[in-house]
């Protein structure tokens, strides 16, 4: 018997989508369907966890400002 899963439509830049796909690649816990280069359907129950993981990934990839103090 088919099983329905509640999903949320997520639209984002391709670069953000690539990070989400990377997060999901191991366990496939988050993505229900990959629709196109900017759109995904994500499990509604996993959306808060995905947002937290995405923020963590973005924080790790952001460049830190140069604090050498040279003016």
Short mmCIF file of N, CA and C in Angstrom, two decimals, residues 33-58:
data_model
loop_
_atom_site.label_atom_id
_atom_site.label_comp_id
_atom_site.label_asym_id
_atom_site.label_seq_id
_atom_site.Cartn_x
_atom_site.Cartn_y
_atom_site.Cartn_z
N UNK A 33 11.74 14.71 -2.88
CA UNK A 33 11.84 14.75 -4.34
C UNK A 33 12.70 15.94 -4.76
N UNK A 34 13.58 15.71 -5.71
CA UNK A 34 14.41 16.75 -6.32
C UNK A 34 13.71 17.14 -7.63
N UNK A 35 13.11 18.33 -7.67
CA UNK A 35 12.27 18.71 -8.80
C UNK A 35 13.03 19.36 -9.95
N UNK A 36 13.84 20.35 -9.65
CA UNK A 36 14.65 20.99 -10.69
C UNK A 36 15.87 21.63 -10.04
N UNK A 37 16.57 22.51 -10.76
CA UNK A 37 17.82 23.04 -10.25
C UNK A 37 17.66 24.02 -9.08
N UNK A 38 16.43 24.44 -8.78
CA UNK A 38 16.21 25.35 -7.66
C UNK A 38 15.10 24.90 -6.71
N UNK A 39 14.53 23.73 -6.92
CA UNK A 39 13.36 23.33 -6.13
C UNK A 39 13.48 21.90 -5.62
N UNK A 40 13.15 21.74 -4.35
CA UNK A 40 13.13 20.43 -3.69
C UNK A 40 11.84 20.29 -2.90
N UNK A 41 11.43 19.06 -2.66
CA UNK A 41 10.38 18.78 -1.68
C UNK A 41 11.09 18.09 -0.51
N UNK A 42 10.93 18.69 0.67
CA UNK A 42 11.60 18.22 1.87
C UNK A 42 10.56 17.72 2.86
N UNK A 43 10.89 16.66 3.60
CA UNK A 43 9.98 16.13 4.62
C UNK A 43 9.68 17.23 5.64
N UNK A 44 8.40 17.48 5.84
CA UNK A 44 7.97 18.54 6.75
C UNK A 44 8.52 18.34 8.16
N UNK A 45 8.53 17.12 8.63
CA UNK A 45 8.98 16.84 9.99
C UNK A 45 10.48 17.06 10.16
N UNK A 46 11.24 17.04 9.06
CA UNK A 46 12.68 17.19 9.12
C UNK A 46 13.16 18.61 8.81
N UNK A 47 12.25 19.51 8.44
CA UNK A 47 12.63 20.85 8.02
C UNK A 47 13.43 21.61 9.10
N UNK A 48 13.03 21.62 10.36
CA UNK A 48 13.84 22.33 11.37
C UNK A 48 15.26 21.77 11.49
N UNK A 49 15.40 20.45 11.45
CA UNK A 49 16.73 19.85 11.52
C UNK A 49 17.57 20.20 10.30
N UNK A 50 16.94 20.20 9.12
CA UNK A 50 17.64 20.56 7.90
C UNK A 50 18.11 22.01 7.95
N UNK A 51 17.26 22.90 8.42
CA UNK A 51 17.64 24.31 8.54
C UNK A 51 18.85 24.46 9.47
N UNK A 52 18.84 23.76 10.58
CA UNK A 52 19.96 23.84 11.52
C UNK A 52 21.24 23.31 10.89
N UNK A 53 21.16 22.19 10.20
CA UNK A 53 22.34 21.63 9.53
C UNK A 53 22.85 22.57 8.44
N UNK A 54 21.93 23.19 7.70
CA UNK A 54 22.32 24.11 6.63
C UNK A 54 23.01 25.34 7.21
N UNK A 55 22.47 25.90 8.29
CA UNK A 55 23.10 27.04 8.93
C UNK A 55 24.50 26.68 9.43
N UNK A 56 24.65 25.49 9.96
CA UNK A 56 25.95 25.01 10.44
C UNK A 56 26.94 24.90 9.27
N UNK A 57 26.50 24.31 8.17
CA UNK A 57 27.35 24.19 6.99
C UNK A 57 27.75 25.56 6.44
N UNK A 58 26.80 26.48 6.39
CA UNK A 58 27.10 27.82 5.89
C UNK A 58 28.06 28.56 6.81
#
